[in-house]
PDB file of C-alpha atoms and ligand atoms in Angstrom:
ATOM      1  CA  UNK A   2       6.885   4.256  33.345  1.00 64.00           C
ATOM      2  CA  UNK A   3       8.376   5.062  29.665  1.00 66.00           C
ATOM      3  CA  UNK A   4       7.452   7.440  27.631  1.00 69.00           C
ATOM      4  CA  UNK A   5       5.741   4.554  25.210  1.00 62.00           C
ATOM      5  CA  UNK A   6       4.416   2.880  28.298  1.00 65.00           C
ATOM      6  CA  UNK A   7       2.427   6.111  29.092  1.00 72.00           C
ATOM      7  CA  UNK A   8       1.514   6.729  25.167  1.00 70.00           C
ATOM      8  CA  UNK A   9      -0.510   3.196  25.089  1.00 70.00           C
ATOM      9  CA  UNK A  10      -2.035   3.983  28.288  1.00 73.00           C
ATOM     10  CA  UNK A  11      -3.223   7.413  27.332  1.00 77.00           C
ATOM     11  CA  UNK A  12      -4.480   6.067  24.004  1.00 76.00           C
ATOM     12  CA  UNK A  13      -6.721   3.366  25.606  1.00 75.00           C
ATOM     13  CA  UNK A  14      -7.933   6.037  28.271  1.00 80.00           C
ATOM     14  CA  UNK A  15      -8.659   8.171  24.990  1.00 78.00           C
ATOM     15  CA  UNK A  16     -10.841   5.370  23.932  1.00 79.00           C
ATOM     16  CA  UNK A  17     -12.629   5.190  26.918  1.00 75.00           C
ATOM     17  CA  UNK A  18     -11.032   2.329  28.969  1.00 72.00           C
ATOM     18  CA  UNK A  19     -11.632   2.755  32.336  1.00 72.00           C
ATOM     19  CA  UNK A  20      -9.193  -0.193  33.460  1.00 66.00           C
ATOM     20  CA  UNK A  21      -7.315  -2.878  32.026  1.00 64.00           C
ATOM     21  CA  UNK A  22      -7.817  -7.206  33.223  1.00 60.00           C
ATOM     22  CA  UNK A  23      -4.614  -8.705  32.773  1.00 52.00           C
ATOM     23  CA  UNK A  24      -4.760 -12.080  34.356  1.00 46.00           C
ATOM     24  CA  UNK A  25      -1.307 -12.711  34.274  1.00 46.00           C
ATOM     25  CA  UNK A  26       1.756 -10.769  33.718  1.00 41.00           C
ATOM     26  CA  UNK A  27       4.333 -11.959  31.316  1.00 43.00           C
ATOM     27  CA  UNK A  28       7.661 -10.471  30.906  1.00 40.00           C
ATOM     28  CA  UNK A  29       8.274  -8.843  27.862  1.00 43.00           C
ATOM     29  CA  UNK A  30      11.623 -10.521  25.940  1.00 39.00           C
ATOM     30  CA  UNK A  31      11.325  -7.261  23.017  1.00 41.00           C
ATOM     31  CA  UNK A  32      11.352  -4.366  24.902  1.00 39.00           C
ATOM     32  CA  UNK A  33       7.807  -1.622  23.559  1.00 41.00           C
ATOM     33  CA  UNK A  34      10.602   0.923  21.815  1.00 43.00           C
ATOM     34  CA  UNK A  35      11.318  -1.772  19.764  1.00 44.00           C
ATOM     35  CA  UNK A  36       8.455  -2.518  17.995  1.00 65.00           C
ATOM     36  CA  UNK A  37       7.926  -0.635  14.699  1.00 92.00           C
ATOM     37  CA  UNK A  38       5.513   1.296  13.081  1.00 94.00           C
ATOM     38  CA  UNK A  39       3.866  -1.804  10.922  1.00 96.00           C
ATOM     39  CA  UNK A  40       3.510  -3.516  13.564  1.00 95.00           C
ATOM     40  CA  UNK A  41       2.155  -0.577  15.977  1.00 97.00           C
ATOM     41  CA  UNK A  42      -0.211  -0.364  13.229  1.00 97.00           C
ATOM     42  CA  UNK A  43      -1.521  -3.651  13.168  1.00 97.00           C
ATOM     43  CA  UNK A  44      -1.965  -3.490  17.040  1.00 96.00           C
ATOM     44  CA  UNK A  45      -4.131  -0.805  16.628  1.00 97.00           C
ATOM     45  CA  UNK A  46      -5.796  -1.992  13.493  1.00 97.00           C
ATOM     46  CA  UNK A  47      -7.490  -4.782  15.898  1.00 97.00           C
ATOM     47  CA  UNK A  48      -8.412  -2.611  18.436  1.00 97.00           C
ATOM     48  CA  UNK A  49     -10.319  -0.555  16.069  1.00 97.00           C
ATOM     49  CA  UNK A  50     -11.753  -3.662  13.699  1.00 98.00           C
ATOM     50  CA  UNK A  51     -13.809  -4.366  16.767  1.00 98.00           C
ATOM     51  CA  UNK A  52     -15.014  -0.541  18.056  1.00 98.00           C
ATOM     52  CA  UNK A  53     -18.362   0.009  19.258  1.00 98.00           C
ATOM     53  CA  UNK A  54     -17.531   3.476  20.211  1.00 97.00           C
ATOM     54  CA  UNK A  55     -20.659   4.762  18.203  1.00 98.00           C
ATOM     55  CA  UNK A  56     -23.382   4.115  16.329  1.00 98.00           C
ATOM     56  CA  UNK A  57     -21.675   3.354  13.054  1.00 98.00           C
ATOM     57  CA  UNK A  58     -20.619   0.064  14.386  1.00 98.00           C
ATOM     58  CA  UNK A  59     -24.442  -1.402  13.902  1.00 98.00           C
ATOM     59  CA  UNK A  60     -24.589  -0.379  10.576  1.00 98.00           C
ATOM     60  CA  UNK A  61     -21.039  -0.591   8.677  1.00 98.00           C
ATOM     61  CA  UNK A  62     -19.589  -3.841   7.051  1.00 98.00           C
ATOM     62  CA  UNK A  63     -16.128  -3.253   8.126  1.00 98.00           C
ATOM     63  CA  UNK A  64     -13.932  -0.960   9.582  1.00 98.00           C
ATOM     64  CA  UNK A  65     -11.783   1.284   7.434  1.00 98.00           C
ATOM     65  CA  UNK A  66      -8.679   1.480   9.050  1.00 98.00           C
ATOM     66  CA  UNK A  67      -6.337   2.662   6.430  1.00 98.00           C
ATOM     67  CA  UNK A  68      -3.376   1.589   3.971  1.00 98.00           C
ATOM     68  CA  UNK A  69       0.015   2.632   2.652  1.00 98.00           C
ATOM     69  CA  UNK A  70       3.314   2.532   4.197  1.00 98.00           C
ATOM     70  CA  UNK A  71       4.188   2.899   8.014  1.00 98.00           C
ATOM     71  CA  UNK A  72       7.423   4.780   6.880  1.00 97.00           C
ATOM     72  CA  UNK A  73       5.286   7.334   5.158  1.00 98.00           C
ATOM     73  CA  UNK A  74       6.382  10.950   4.980  1.00 98.00           C
ATOM     74  CA  UNK A  75       2.809  12.203   3.421  1.00 98.00           C
ATOM     75  CA  UNK A  76       0.254  11.346   4.485  1.00 98.00           C
ATOM     76  CA  UNK A  77      -3.817  11.852   3.273  1.00 99.00           C
ATOM     77  CA  UNK A  78      -6.257  12.194   5.890  1.00 99.00           C
ATOM     78  CA  UNK A  79     -10.319  12.401   4.348  1.00 98.00           C
ATOM     79  CA  UNK A  80     -13.545  12.101   6.138  1.00 98.00           C
ATOM     80  CA  UNK A  81     -15.313   8.763   6.360  1.00 98.00           C
ATOM     81  CA  UNK A  82     -15.501   5.713   4.186  1.00 98.00           C
ATOM     82  CA  UNK A  83     -18.545   5.830   1.635  1.00 98.00           C
ATOM     83  CA  UNK A  84     -20.121   2.093   0.199  1.00 98.00           C
ATOM     84  CA  UNK A  85     -17.197   0.947  -1.933  1.00 98.00           C
ATOM     85  CA  UNK A  86     -14.972   1.782   1.022  1.00 98.00           C
ATOM     86  CA  UNK A  87     -17.184  -0.367   3.441  1.00 98.00           C
ATOM     87  CA  UNK A  88     -17.353  -2.719   1.154  1.00 98.00           C
ATOM     88  CA  UNK A  89     -13.206  -3.414   0.319  1.00 98.00           C
ATOM     89  CA  UNK A  90     -12.263  -2.513   3.880  1.00 98.00           C
ATOM     90  CA  UNK A  91      -9.765   0.099   1.921  1.00 98.00           C
ATOM     91  CA  UNK A  92      -9.915   3.780   2.167  1.00 98.00           C
ATOM     92  CA  UNK A  93     -10.341   6.079  -1.204  1.00 98.00           C
ATOM     93  CA  UNK A  94     -11.435   3.389  -3.650  1.00 98.00           C
ATOM     94  CA  UNK A  95     -14.560   4.706  -5.220  1.00 98.00           C
ATOM     95  CA  UNK A  96     -14.565   7.252  -7.720  1.00 98.00           C
ATOM     96  CA  UNK A  97     -13.277   9.810  -5.433  1.00 98.00           C
ATOM     97  CA  UNK A  98     -10.539   7.671  -4.593  1.00 98.00           C
ATOM     98  CA  UNK A  99      -9.553   7.328  -8.199  1.00 98.00           C
ATOM     99  CA  UNK A 100      -9.119  10.768  -8.313  1.00 98.00           C
ATOM    100  CA  UNK A 101      -7.213  10.679  -5.295  1.00 98.00           C
ATOM    101  CA  UNK A 102      -5.102   8.189  -6.832  1.00 98.00           C
ATOM    102  CA  UNK A 103      -4.436   9.884  -9.907  1.00 98.00           C
ATOM    103  CA  UNK A 104      -3.480  13.008  -7.758  1.00 98.00           C
ATOM    104  CA  UNK A 105      -0.566  10.595  -6.007  1.00 98.00           C
ATOM    105  CA  UNK A 106       0.765   9.256  -9.651  1.00 98.00           C
ATOM    106  CA  UNK A 107       0.328  13.123 -10.594  1.00 98.00           C
ATOM    107  CA  UNK A 108       2.951  13.273  -7.727  1.00 98.00           C
ATOM    108  CA  UNK A 109       4.924  10.762  -9.292  1.00 98.00           C
ATOM    109  CA  UNK A 110       4.136   8.556  -5.858  1.00 98.00           C
ATOM    110  CA  UNK A 111       1.989   5.793  -5.345  1.00 98.00           C
ATOM    111  CA  UNK A 112      -0.606   4.919  -2.909  1.00 98.00           C
ATOM    112  CA  UNK A 113       1.914   2.200  -1.287  1.00 98.00           C
ATOM    113  CA  UNK A 114       4.480   5.559  -1.177  1.00 98.00           C
ATOM    114  CA  UNK A 115       1.775   7.663   1.089  1.00 98.00           C
ATOM    115  CA  UNK A 116      -0.679   6.489   4.129  1.00 98.00           C
ATOM    116  CA  UNK A 117      -4.271   7.242   3.414  1.00 98.00           C
ATOM    117  CA  UNK A 118      -6.791   7.018   6.291  1.00 98.00           C
ATOM    118  CA  UNK A 119      -9.860   8.755   7.311  1.00 98.00           C
ATOM    119  CA  UNK A 120     -10.967  10.661  10.332  1.00 98.00           C
ATOM    120  CA  UNK A 121     -14.317   8.126  10.457  1.00 98.00           C
ATOM    121  CA  UNK A 122     -13.426   4.790   9.961  1.00 98.00           C
ATOM    122  CA  UNK A 123     -17.274   3.198   9.864  1.00 98.00           C
ATOM    123  CA  UNK A 124     -19.283   4.720   6.978  1.00 98.00           C
ATOM    124  CA  UNK A 125     -22.595   7.079   7.916  1.00 98.00           C
ATOM    125  CA  UNK A 126     -25.175   5.696   6.524  1.00 98.00           C
ATOM    126  CA  UNK A 127     -26.496   7.038   3.258  1.00 95.00           C
ATOM    127  CA  UNK A 128     -22.858   8.703   3.215  1.00 91.00           C
ATOM    128  CA  UNK A 129     -24.546  11.201   5.258  1.00 98.00           C
ATOM    129  CA  UNK A 130     -21.713  13.298   6.942  1.00 98.00           C
ATOM    130  CA  UNK A 131     -20.526  12.118  10.430  1.00 98.00           C
ATOM    131  CA  UNK A 132     -21.848  13.511  13.379  1.00 98.00           C
ATOM    132  CA  UNK A 133     -20.167  15.371  16.672  1.00 98.00           C
ATOM    133  CA  UNK A 134     -20.452  11.588  18.588  1.00 98.00           C
ATOM    134  CA  UNK A 135     -19.174  10.063  15.769  1.00 98.00           C
ATOM    135  CA  UNK A 136     -15.912  12.226  14.943  1.00 98.00           C
ATOM    136  CA  UNK A 137     -15.410  13.006  18.656  1.00 98.00           C
ATOM    137  CA  UNK A 138     -15.083   9.088  18.983  1.00 98.00           C
ATOM    138  CA  UNK A 139     -12.964   8.149  16.315  1.00 98.00           C
ATOM    139  CA  UNK A 140     -10.405  10.736  16.719  1.00 98.00           C
ATOM    140  CA  UNK A 141      -7.805   8.828  19.252  1.00 98.00           C
ATOM    141  CA  UNK A 142      -7.348   6.253  15.962  1.00 98.00           C
ATOM    142  CA  UNK A 143      -6.371   9.012  13.935  1.00 98.00           C
ATOM    143  CA  UNK A 144      -4.423  10.694  15.844  1.00 98.00           C
ATOM    144  CA  UNK A 145      -2.568   7.564  16.893  1.00 98.00           C
ATOM    145  CA  UNK A 146      -2.363   6.662  13.374  1.00 98.00           C
ATOM    146  CA  UNK A 147      -0.476  10.302  12.738  1.00 98.00           C
ATOM    147  CA  UNK A 148       1.746   9.338  15.835  1.00 98.00           C
ATOM    148  CA  UNK A 149       2.853   6.168  14.967  1.00 97.00           C
ATOM    149  CA  UNK A 150       3.281   7.205  11.038  1.00 98.00           C
ATOM    150  CA  UNK A 151       4.922  10.588  12.057  1.00 98.00           C
ATOM    151  CA  UNK A 152       4.786  11.932   8.489  1.00 98.00           C
ATOM    152  CA  UNK A 153       6.572  14.781   7.343  1.00 98.00           C
ATOM    153  CA  UNK A 154       3.346  16.441   5.824  1.00 98.00           C
ATOM    154  CA  UNK A 155      -0.344  15.654   6.187  1.00 98.00           C
ATOM    155  CA  UNK A 156      -3.296  16.819   3.951  1.00 99.00           C
ATOM    156  CA  UNK A 157      -6.451  16.738   4.924  1.00 98.00           C
ATOM    157  CA  UNK A 158      -9.094  16.702   2.314  1.00 98.00           C
ATOM    158  CA  UNK A 159     -11.982  18.655   2.799  1.00 98.00           C
ATOM    159  CA  UNK A 160     -13.738  20.249   5.819  1.00 98.00           C
ATOM    160  CA  UNK A 161     -14.260  16.970   8.393  1.00 98.00           C
ATOM    161  CA  UNK A 162     -10.683  15.819   8.172  1.00 98.00           C
ATOM    162  CA  UNK A 163      -9.128  19.422   8.895  1.00 98.00           C
ATOM    163  CA  UNK A 164     -11.502  20.275  11.939  1.00 98.00           C
ATOM    164  CA  UNK A 165     -11.700  16.676  13.150  1.00 98.00           C
ATOM    165  CA  UNK A 166      -7.596  16.307  13.229  1.00 98.00           C
ATOM    166  CA  UNK A 167      -7.134  19.623  14.888  1.00 98.00           C
ATOM    167  CA  UNK A 168     -10.441  19.825  16.369  1.00 98.00           C
ATOM    168  CA  UNK A 169     -10.663  23.907  15.259  1.00 98.00           C
ATOM    169  CA  UNK A 170     -13.017  25.220  13.234  1.00 97.00           C
ATOM    170  CA  UNK A 171     -11.405  25.744  10.315  1.00 97.00           C
ATOM    171  CA  UNK A 172     -13.108  26.579   6.951  1.00 96.00           C
ATOM    172  CA  UNK A 173     -11.808  25.333   4.142  1.00 96.00           C
ATOM    173  CA  UNK A 174     -11.866  27.947   1.631  1.00 94.00           C
ATOM    174  CA  UNK A 175      -9.719  30.388   3.818  1.00 96.00           C
ATOM    175  CA  UNK A 176      -7.094  27.576   4.611  1.00 98.00           C
ATOM    176  CA  UNK A 177      -7.028  25.643   1.282  1.00 98.00           C
ATOM    177  CA  UNK A 178      -3.212  26.246   0.008  1.00 97.00           C
ATOM    178  CA  UNK A 179      -1.495  27.823   3.430  1.00 98.00           C
ATOM    179  CA  UNK A 180       0.350  25.696   5.672  1.00 98.00           C
ATOM    180  CA  UNK A 181      -1.230  25.072   9.511  1.00 98.00           C
ATOM    181  CA  UNK A 182       0.426  22.574  11.942  1.00 98.00           C
ATOM    182  CA  UNK A 183      -1.069  19.643  13.467  1.00 98.00           C
ATOM    183  CA  UNK A 184       1.434  18.301  16.624  1.00 98.00           C
ATOM    184  CA  UNK A 185       4.404  19.505  15.364  1.00 97.00           C
ATOM    185  CA  UNK A 186       3.542  18.296  11.923  1.00 98.00           C
ATOM    186  CA  UNK A 187       2.800  20.366   8.458  1.00 98.00           C
ATOM    187  CA  UNK A 188      -0.405  20.340   7.410  1.00 98.00           C
ATOM    188  CA  UNK A 189      -1.694  21.047   4.115  1.00 98.00           C
ATOM    189  CA  UNK A 190      -5.483  21.618   3.845  1.00 98.00           C
ATOM    190  CA  UNK A 191      -6.867  21.176   0.506  1.00 98.00           C
ATOM    191  CA  UNK A 192     -10.382  20.279  -1.138  1.00 98.00           C
ATOM    192  CA  UNK A 193     -11.784  16.599  -0.582  1.00 98.00           C
ATOM    193  CA  UNK A 194     -11.758  14.763  -3.950  1.00 98.00           C
ATOM    194  CA  UNK A 195     -15.442  14.272  -3.901  1.00 98.00           C
ATOM    195  CA  UNK A 196     -15.801  18.187  -4.448  1.00 98.00           C
ATOM    196  CA  UNK A 197     -13.704  18.347  -7.122  1.00 98.00           C
ATOM    197  CA  UNK A 198     -16.074  15.123  -9.065  1.00 98.00           C
ATOM    198  CA  UNK A 199     -18.524  18.060  -8.830  1.00 98.00           C
ATOM    199  CA  UNK A 200     -16.212  20.829  -9.530  1.00 98.00           C
ATOM    200  CA  UNK A 201     -13.720  19.918 -11.837  1.00 98.00           C
ATOM    201  CA  UNK A 202     -12.431  23.528 -11.923  1.00 98.00           C
ATOM    202  CA  UNK A 203     -11.161  23.959  -8.358  1.00 98.00           C
ATOM    203  CA  UNK A 204      -8.549  21.198  -9.579  1.00 98.00           C
ATOM    204  CA  UNK A 205      -5.974  23.522 -10.690  1.00 98.00           C
ATOM    205  CA  UNK A 206      -6.443  25.112  -6.907  1.00 98.00           C
ATOM    206  CA  UNK A 207      -5.691  20.880  -5.396  1.00 98.00           C
ATOM    207  CA  UNK A 208      -2.431  20.720  -7.777  1.00 98.00           C
ATOM    208  CA  UNK A 209      -1.073  24.244  -7.046  1.00 98.00           C
ATOM    209  CA  UNK A 210      -1.399  22.704  -3.047  1.00 98.00           C
ATOM    210  CA  UNK A 211      -0.082  19.358  -3.906  1.00 98.00           C
ATOM    211  CA  UNK A 212       3.453  21.185  -5.697  1.00 98.00           C
ATOM    212  CA  UNK A 213       3.438  23.134  -2.286  1.00 98.00           C
ATOM    213  CA  UNK A 214       3.507  19.580  -0.243  1.00 98.00           C
ATOM    214  CA  UNK A 215       6.050  18.378  -3.524  1.00 98.00           C
ATOM    215  CA  UNK A 216       8.609  21.279  -2.457  1.00 98.00           C
ATOM    216  CA  UNK A 217       8.022  20.555   1.098  1.00 98.00           C
ATOM    217  CA  UNK A 218       9.675  17.206   0.670  1.00 98.00           C
ATOM    218  CA  UNK A 219      12.067  18.252  -1.467  1.00 98.00           C
ATOM    219  CA  UNK A 220      10.465  16.489  -4.629  1.00 97.00           C
ATOM    220  CA  UNK A 221      10.486  17.784  -7.808  1.00 86.00           C
ATOM    221  CA  UNK A 222       7.803  19.795  -9.404  1.00 77.00           C
ATOM    222  CA  UNK A 223       7.836  19.908 -13.568  1.00 66.00           C
ATOM    223  CA  UNK A 224       4.144  21.505 -13.926  1.00 58.00           C
TER     224      UNK A 224
HETATM  225  N1  URA B  12     -14.239   9.786   0.763  1.00 85.55           N
HETATM  226  C1  URA B  12     -13.705   9.979   2.081  1.00 85.55           C
HETATM  227  O1  URA B  12     -13.603  10.815   2.889  1.00 85.55           O
HETATM  228  N2  URA B  12     -13.327   8.893   2.307  1.00 85.55           N
HETATM  229  C2  URA B  12     -12.944   8.068   1.892  1.00 85.55           C
HETATM  230  O2  URA B  12     -12.327   6.580   1.884  1.00 85.55           O
HETATM  231  C3  URA B  12     -13.619   7.583   0.384  1.00 85.55           C
HETATM  232  C4  URA B  12     -14.541   8.717   0.478  1.00 85.55           C
END
């Protein structure tokens, strides 16, 4: 079994599949290794879009999978969709999302240059925090997205993103501004944009964190 196939099967097992019903074997004309990031992300999105692994499937309007470049060097990972994201099917499009977009622009990038996703793909009702069962059920998706995109740097936004991606009980105040690592990828934890809306004085901390990210990516940081 080649590594790509092993990865695919491990991922399906992590999602809870216990057997595969394959009625007809067709010999693939394109090697699995040839699949590019875009098509691998699309395949994963097709699986995620019908996911019923947790109770959020009952209340969501749609699965909010992720947007941006499949070849992004920089990935932003948030918590879970809110009302606006649930309606539009795109992460970070509400008020907190506008602030994230402004941060990305201040880095002289666009949303298309980076990749944006959440650790939980469906909206928790009334925007409550995702619970452990929901975080566990959704973790294979974000981990697979990271594996496909292979970013150079991940910025986690807030405590839930950091803790769920890494499965470690890091605190955000102690870790923000310090490099961590997930599966060989550098991780910069920073505050969630929703926190910045409530606490604008923390914006300077986030900008300092983004300057570290830009330096790591070889981008010029003028201010
Ligand atoms: N907050 C998040 O964590 N993710 C979104 O997509 C929107 C708000």
